[in-house]
Amino acid sequence: MINAAGREIPSELAGRKLKPYRGPFSTRPSGRRKAPRIKFHDPRKSKVLKSIREAIKKVGLKDGDTISFHHHLRNGDHVVNMVLDTIARMGIKDIRLAPTALFPVHEKVIQHIKNGVVTRIEGSMNGPIGAFVSEGGKLKEPAILRSHGGRARAVASGELDIDVAFIAAPICDDYGNCNGRYGKSAFGAMGYAYTDTVYAEHTVVITDNIQPYPVTPPIVQQTFVDYIVKVNSIGDPSGIQTGTLRITRSPARLKIAREAVNVLAAAGILRNGVSIQAGAGGISLAATKFVHEYMKKHGIVGSFVMGGTTKYVVDMLREGTMMKILDVQSFDLAAIESLRTNPMHVEINNTFYADIHSGGCAVDKLDAAFLGGTEIDINFNVNVNTHSDGKLLHGIGGHQDVAAGAGVTILLMPTVRGRIPTIRKEVTTVTTPGETVDVLVTERGIAVNPRREDLIEDLKGKVPLVDIEDLYKRVRRFCREPKEPKLGDEIVAVIEYRDGTVIDVVRAVKS
Amino acid sequence: MKEIKVGTENEKDCLVTVRDGKGVNIDVEAKVELTREDIVDVIDECINLYDVDNINITVREFGALDYVIRARTCCALYKFTGKKVKEKVFTRRETERDKLRRSRLYVPGNNPRLQINAGIFGSDCIILDLEDSVPPEQKEAARFLVKEALKTLDFEETEVWVRVNREFLEEDIEQVLVGNPHGICLPKSECADDVKEVERIIEKYEKMYSIKGTKLMPIIESARGILNLEEIAGASDRIVALAFGAEDFTRDIGGEKSWDTLLYARSKLVTVAKSFDIQALDTVYSRIDDIEGLMEETRRIIKMGFDGKGAIHPEQIRYIHECFTPTEEEVEYAKRVMEAIEEAKKKGLGAISLDGRMIDKPIVKRAERILRLGGVL
């Protein structure tokens, strides 16, 4: 089948029928969400167990089951590796791993794939694990990659059935109430843990800090928690929070950030009540800072800022350019401190943030968003997952959700990375469809998606615009078209769109 | 065994090593394996150009564009074989004598990372530097890299210059004129003979390469240079601007850098430049984090009559341009001056007045300048 993004996808894969992508808002769900198991806890017994092994035994994890993790500990996480090592030692095999994201610290997963402990992955894949899976022949079934909103949807609908959700918490009481705000391993918001705790058969909290009942606010709630395991350390603080994320110092990247703000200003979007998605990448970080400076200078007060929360986002709240922060994930110490102390800094969960099959999600309320990517094509399709050599190196994150939801989605991207041009005739993999991407800002010019005639009209004469094909040609004069990667027949991953349809597949790379 | 190494292991660069060999052996270690064959193609072209049969070439690539690989490989092959090869000369439109030169960005000649985006910051001129920013052992490599950059990169409408070495005038010019820059900056210009010498070399290679119109920008950075400004300015019709180099000048006079120390030199340079109807360009501002200082100095040199300021960091450019941008009132007044002239011409009047004030030639000149700086003319 050819889907609406022009990609060839099989109608069936690994015994599962695939629904082709048909457009960003064309799927109408029916039926009911999954009904979670009715739980019972005998109040005369303790939920606190001595070891991960004991918890795994108690919940009855067995071959073929699905386990999930949330990624707020980022590259400092110890929990994924601890749990997988224990599972391996217990001789359990054929596990389906369903993390909200993985990081380089989880490279060890490769060993567990090799020894048959992990045979399937749903969620995100990046860096070394993605490169490994790209070689082909590693997993029993193709990996399924979903956006943050798409994953929340799949968990709630029962498409992704989780047997055990492992929740890493820097503070927890003996009944399982926990949040991410306090303790030596504090990481701030824990919004991505929500659906897993609600819908998983079993929820096990793993913590290095048990405090007297009740721990508040109970972001993960006792009503869903079956067991609690106390360990020495759930993570390495230096990998969890960065001191302050550094804004790019590259003049070219600063130019991109500045131009992006010029676009928003010229289009009349930066006015009272504006809402913005901020990114945590180097260029988006700079763009967020410049938006803040612009709004401050012109006395503009926005309604909310969302996304990876950083010091630059916190500054907007503190200095009055934004009324509220909606936070699913906090990136630095300033963000954690703000979440603890400022009632206008509000923690939200993954369904609230981005689930399209819900009564409405927060991305819909965004006026503008800054996003990145590895490639964009002349039809504005964006690749977030693979590199031009076909290797699967990144997860989707909230990319599809934010692009579909925001009024104006601005892609911030340099035109060249090393020898590789980023504007292609066709992207290697379509992650986010072009019809949800409005503006491309590069260091060599700004291109508006021709579908957005209104925006082109608003920007005419105020910001210099170029045709994306002219930009493509200009770059080719000094940066040649890379060769097409040699791909095998084996599909190593399915890229789901946020509504559960399939937007693309990733094939094995021949070496 | 002879071994030549050219390039670096820095980001966006490559390191080329050439040794004797039997037959042609190319060994490439690419940052992205997918691009390895393309890199081999570039090296093959270079080998054909230098017509070598027995050689081992090893390339370690760190995100280098084709032009960088070509420059590094050709330089290595040149050093290895001693051969001079005939290359296609780049065609570029000549520049105008009185083009706006508010900002000129100095870009190190041997650093690909800083060259690739040099054209995107909106400076009026780019100066690819072979002189102070290039250590002696890299001079040869820089020549090749600047030449290839001139032939390849998208400088678009920006005027491109090359600052050459006084000690290697001929070597530098022979190479870079293949890339046909708009002009040559001659550092440490001290007398008319300095200018005449470089002009003679430019003429020789313009003839050889069938190009013309290469402009000259003497940089004055010594007491002797300031003393001989008049003969320097008058030494060649190719000169479109005189640039001032404050760092070397201060050192040369044994002073300490301050506004007062440089005032005489600046005053004289502006005066001489204007009397020869060429532009006066001020020195760079070296403290890149001090934007306020940059803007204050730029405003002052504009008041003195300077037409431009040097930049050593792209972030400085927009602040320099901001200083050169006239106020709305200035633009309005200039427009009225021009209208009054038109009016007088129509009526056949000799003497023109506006708001009860005589409009003479200098006022018209100033009005034209303001309209150009304001982007109206």
GROMACS .gro file of C-alpha atoms in nm, chain B residues 11-194:
model
  184
  522GLU     CA    1   3.533   1.915   1.285
  523LYS     CA    2   3.445   1.978   0.916
  524ASP     CA    3   3.806   1.917   0.813
  525CYS     CA    4   4.007   1.618   0.699
  526LEU     CA    5   4.362   1.497   0.733
  527VAL     CA    6   4.527   1.384   0.411
  528THR     CA    7   4.850   1.183   0.421
  529VAL     CA    8   5.042   1.111   0.102
  530ARG     CA    9   5.327   0.857   0.070
  531ASP     CA   10   5.516   0.680  -0.207
  532GLY     CA   11   5.338   0.377  -0.332
  533LYS     CA   12   5.312   0.118  -0.603
  534GLY     CA   13   5.012   0.204  -0.813
  535VAL     CA   14   4.742   0.427  -0.670
  536ASN     CA   15   4.607   0.332  -0.328
  537ILE     CA   16   4.332   0.535  -0.166
  538ASP     CA   17   4.231   0.465   0.190
  539VAL     CA   18   3.943   0.667   0.331
  540GLU     CA   19   3.806   0.669   0.682
  541ALA     CA   20   3.479   0.861   0.657
  542LYS     CA   21   3.276   1.008   0.943
  543VAL     CA   22   2.962   0.875   0.775
  544GLU     CA   23   3.042   0.550   0.595
  545LEU     CA   24   2.774   0.622   0.332
  546THR     CA   25   2.979   0.912   0.195
  547ARG     CA   26   3.306   0.717   0.158
  548GLU     CA   27   3.266   0.652  -0.214
  549ASP     CA   28   3.195   1.020  -0.281
  550ILE     CA   29   3.513   1.112  -0.098
  551VAL     CA   30   3.709   0.861  -0.305
  552ASP     CA   31   3.565   1.024  -0.619
  553VAL     CA   32   3.697   1.364  -0.511
  554ILE     CA   33   4.042   1.219  -0.442
  555ASP     CA   34   4.039   1.044  -0.780
  556GLU     CA   35   3.976   1.374  -0.954
  557CYS     CA   36   4.273   1.527  -0.774
  558ILE     CA   37   4.499   1.236  -0.866
  559ASN     CA   38   4.399   1.274  -1.230
  560LEU     CA   39   4.464   1.646  -1.212
  561TYR     CA   40   4.817   1.590  -1.079
  562ASP     CA   41   4.865   1.287  -1.301
  563VAL     CA   42   5.037   1.063  -1.045
  564ASP     CA   43   5.070   0.687  -1.087
  565ASN     CA   44   5.240   0.558  -0.777
  566ILE     CA   45   5.102   0.690  -0.455
  567ASN     CA   46   4.938   0.599  -0.125
  568ILE     CA   47   4.674   0.842  -0.004
  569THR     CA   48   4.512   0.810   0.337
  570VAL     CA   49   4.225   1.040   0.424
  571ARG     CA   50   4.064   1.070   0.764
  572GLU     CA   51   3.748   1.270   0.723
  573PHE     CA   52   3.556   1.454   0.999
  574GLY     CA   53   3.258   1.600   0.817
  575ALA     CA   54   3.455   1.780   0.543
  576LEU     CA   55   3.276   1.911   0.234
  577ASP     CA   56   3.411   1.823  -0.111
  578TYR     CA   57   3.593   2.156  -0.144
  579VAL     CA   58   3.789   2.086   0.175
  580ILE     CA   59   3.885   1.737   0.064
  581ARG     CA   60   3.987   1.871  -0.278
  582ALA     CA   61   4.195   2.151  -0.123
  583ARG     CA   62   4.369   1.921   0.125
  584THR     CA   63   4.437   1.651  -0.133
  585CYS     CA   64   4.558   1.889  -0.404
  586CYS     CA   65   4.786   2.068  -0.158
  587ALA     CA   66   4.933   1.735  -0.049
  588LEU     CA   67   4.983   1.627  -0.411
  589TYR     CA   68   5.139   1.963  -0.497
  590LYS     CA   69   5.383   1.931  -0.210
  591PHE     CA   70   5.452   1.571  -0.303
  592THR     CA   71   5.507   1.620  -0.674
  593GLY     CA   72   5.609   1.986  -0.693
  594LYS     CA   73   5.384   2.008  -1.000
  595LYS     CA   74   5.182   2.313  -1.092
  596VAL     CA   75   4.863   2.217  -1.268
  597LYS     CA   76   4.634   2.418  -1.490
  598GLU     CA   77   4.295   2.471  -1.336
  599LYS     CA   78   3.972   2.625  -1.450
  600VAL     CA   79   3.952   2.984  -1.333
  601PHE     CA   80   3.637   3.085  -1.151
  602THR     CA   81   3.416   3.348  -1.308
  603ARG     CA   82   3.281   3.614  -1.080
  604ARG     CA   83   3.118   3.945  -1.150
  605GLU     CA   84   3.345   4.247  -1.087
  606THR     CA   85   3.258   4.465  -0.793
  607GLU     CA   86   3.184   4.836  -0.789
  608ARG     CA   87   3.432   5.092  -0.662
  609ASP     CA   88   3.191   5.259  -0.424
  610LYS     CA   89   2.996   4.955  -0.305
  611LEU     CA   90   2.882   4.973   0.057
  612ARG     CA   91   3.155   4.833   0.281
  613ARG     CA   92   3.011   4.898   0.625
  614SER     CA   93   3.132   4.566   0.759
  615ARG     CA   94   3.406   4.329   0.657
  616LEU     CA   95   3.427   3.993   0.828
  617TYR     CA   96   3.773   3.841   0.868
  618VAL     CA   97   3.767   3.463   0.825
  619PRO     CA   98   4.071   3.242   0.900
  620GLY     CA   99   4.204   3.094   0.577
  621ASN     CA  100   4.277   2.748   0.706
  622ASN     CA  101   3.960   2.680   0.907
  623PRO     CA  102   3.680   2.514   0.707
  624ARG     CA  103   3.437   2.530   1.000
  625LEU     CA  104   3.447   2.910   1.002
  626GLN     CA  105   3.443   2.947   0.622
  627ILE     CA  106   3.137   2.745   0.528
  628ASN     CA  107   2.888   2.991   0.673
  629ALA     CA  108   3.090   3.309   0.623
  630GLY     CA  109   2.846   3.433   0.360
  631ILE     CA  110   2.527   3.409   0.561
  632PHE     CA  111   2.571   3.685   0.815
  633GLY     CA  112   2.502   3.976   0.583
  634SER     CA  113   2.843   4.144   0.605
  635ASP     CA  114   2.921   4.369   0.310
  636CYS     CA  115   3.262   4.207   0.264
  637ILE     CA  116   3.428   3.883   0.361
  638ILE     CA  117   3.804   3.875   0.398
  639LEU     CA  118   3.951   3.528   0.372
  640ASP     CA  119   4.273   3.562   0.562
  641LEU     CA  120   4.603   3.402   0.472
  642GLU     CA  121   4.803   3.628   0.701
  643ASP     CA  122   4.784   3.666   1.080
  644SER     CA  123   4.525   3.394   1.147
  645VAL     CA  124   4.733   3.128   0.971
  646PRO     CA  125   5.046   2.985   1.138
  647PRO     CA  126   5.356   2.963   0.914
  648GLU     CA  127   5.345   2.584   0.866
  649GLN     CA  128   4.986   2.606   0.738
  650LYS     CA  129   5.034   2.881   0.480
  651GLU     CA  130   5.044   2.645   0.184
  652ALA     CA  131   4.736   2.453   0.298
  653ALA     CA  132   4.549   2.778   0.356
  654ARG     CA  133   4.619   2.900   0.001
  655PHE     CA  134   4.463   2.587  -0.144
  656LEU     CA  135   4.170   2.598   0.093
  657VAL     CA  136   4.095   2.965   0.023
  658LYS     CA  137   4.119   2.903  -0.350
  659GLU     CA  138   3.872   2.614  -0.334
  660ALA     CA  139   3.644   2.807  -0.099
  661LEU     CA  140   3.635   3.094  -0.347
  662LYS     CA  141   3.542   2.853  -0.624
  663THR     CA  142   3.277   2.666  -0.428
  664LEU     CA  143   3.107   2.837  -0.136
  665ASP     CA  144   2.791   3.041  -0.167
  666PHE     CA  145   2.915   3.390  -0.088
  667GLU     CA  146   2.630   3.508  -0.311
  668GLU     CA  147   2.623   3.890  -0.324
  669THR     CA  148   2.891   3.940  -0.060
  670GLU     CA  149   3.213   4.097  -0.180
  671VAL     CA  150   3.504   3.858  -0.116
  672TRP     CA  151   3.863   3.962  -0.054
  673VAL     CA  152   4.179   3.776   0.033
  674ARG     CA  153   4.433   3.914   0.278
  675VAL     CA  154   4.771   3.794   0.153
  676ASN     CA  155   5.111   3.768   0.322
  677ARG     CA  156   5.366   4.038   0.252
  678GLU     CA  157   5.638   3.769   0.253
  679PHE     CA  158   5.454   3.539   0.007
  680LEU     CA  159   5.284   3.785  -0.225
  681GLU     CA  160   5.341   3.590  -0.543
  682GLU     CA  161   5.270   3.243  -0.399
  683ASP     CA  162   4.947   3.367  -0.244
  684ILE     CA  163   4.822   3.562  -0.542
  685GLU     CA  164   4.912   3.293  -0.794
  686GLN     CA  165   4.687   3.050  -0.607
  687VAL     CA  166   4.395   3.260  -0.493
  688LEU     CA  167   4.340   3.445  -0.819
  689VAL     CA  168   4.226   3.112  -0.965
  690GLY     CA  169   3.926   3.167  -0.735
  691ASN     CA  170   3.892   3.521  -0.873
  692PRO     CA  171   3.820   3.717  -0.555
  693HIS     CA  172   3.687   4.071  -0.585
  694GLY     CA  173   4.004   4.206  -0.436
  695ILE     CA  174   4.330   4.164  -0.247
  696CYS     CA  175   4.401   4.318   0.093
  697LEU     CA  176   4.763   4.416   0.130
  698PRO     CA  177   4.864   4.420   0.495
  699LYS     CA  178   5.145   4.640   0.630
  700SER     CA  179   5.133   4.873   0.330
  701GLU     CA  180   5.403   5.132   0.391
  702CYS     CA  181   5.479   5.304   0.065
  703ALA     CA  182   5.383   5.336  -0.300
  704ASP     CA  183   5.632   5.064  -0.400
  705ASP     CA  184   5.451   4.812  -0.180
   0.00000   0.00000   0.00000
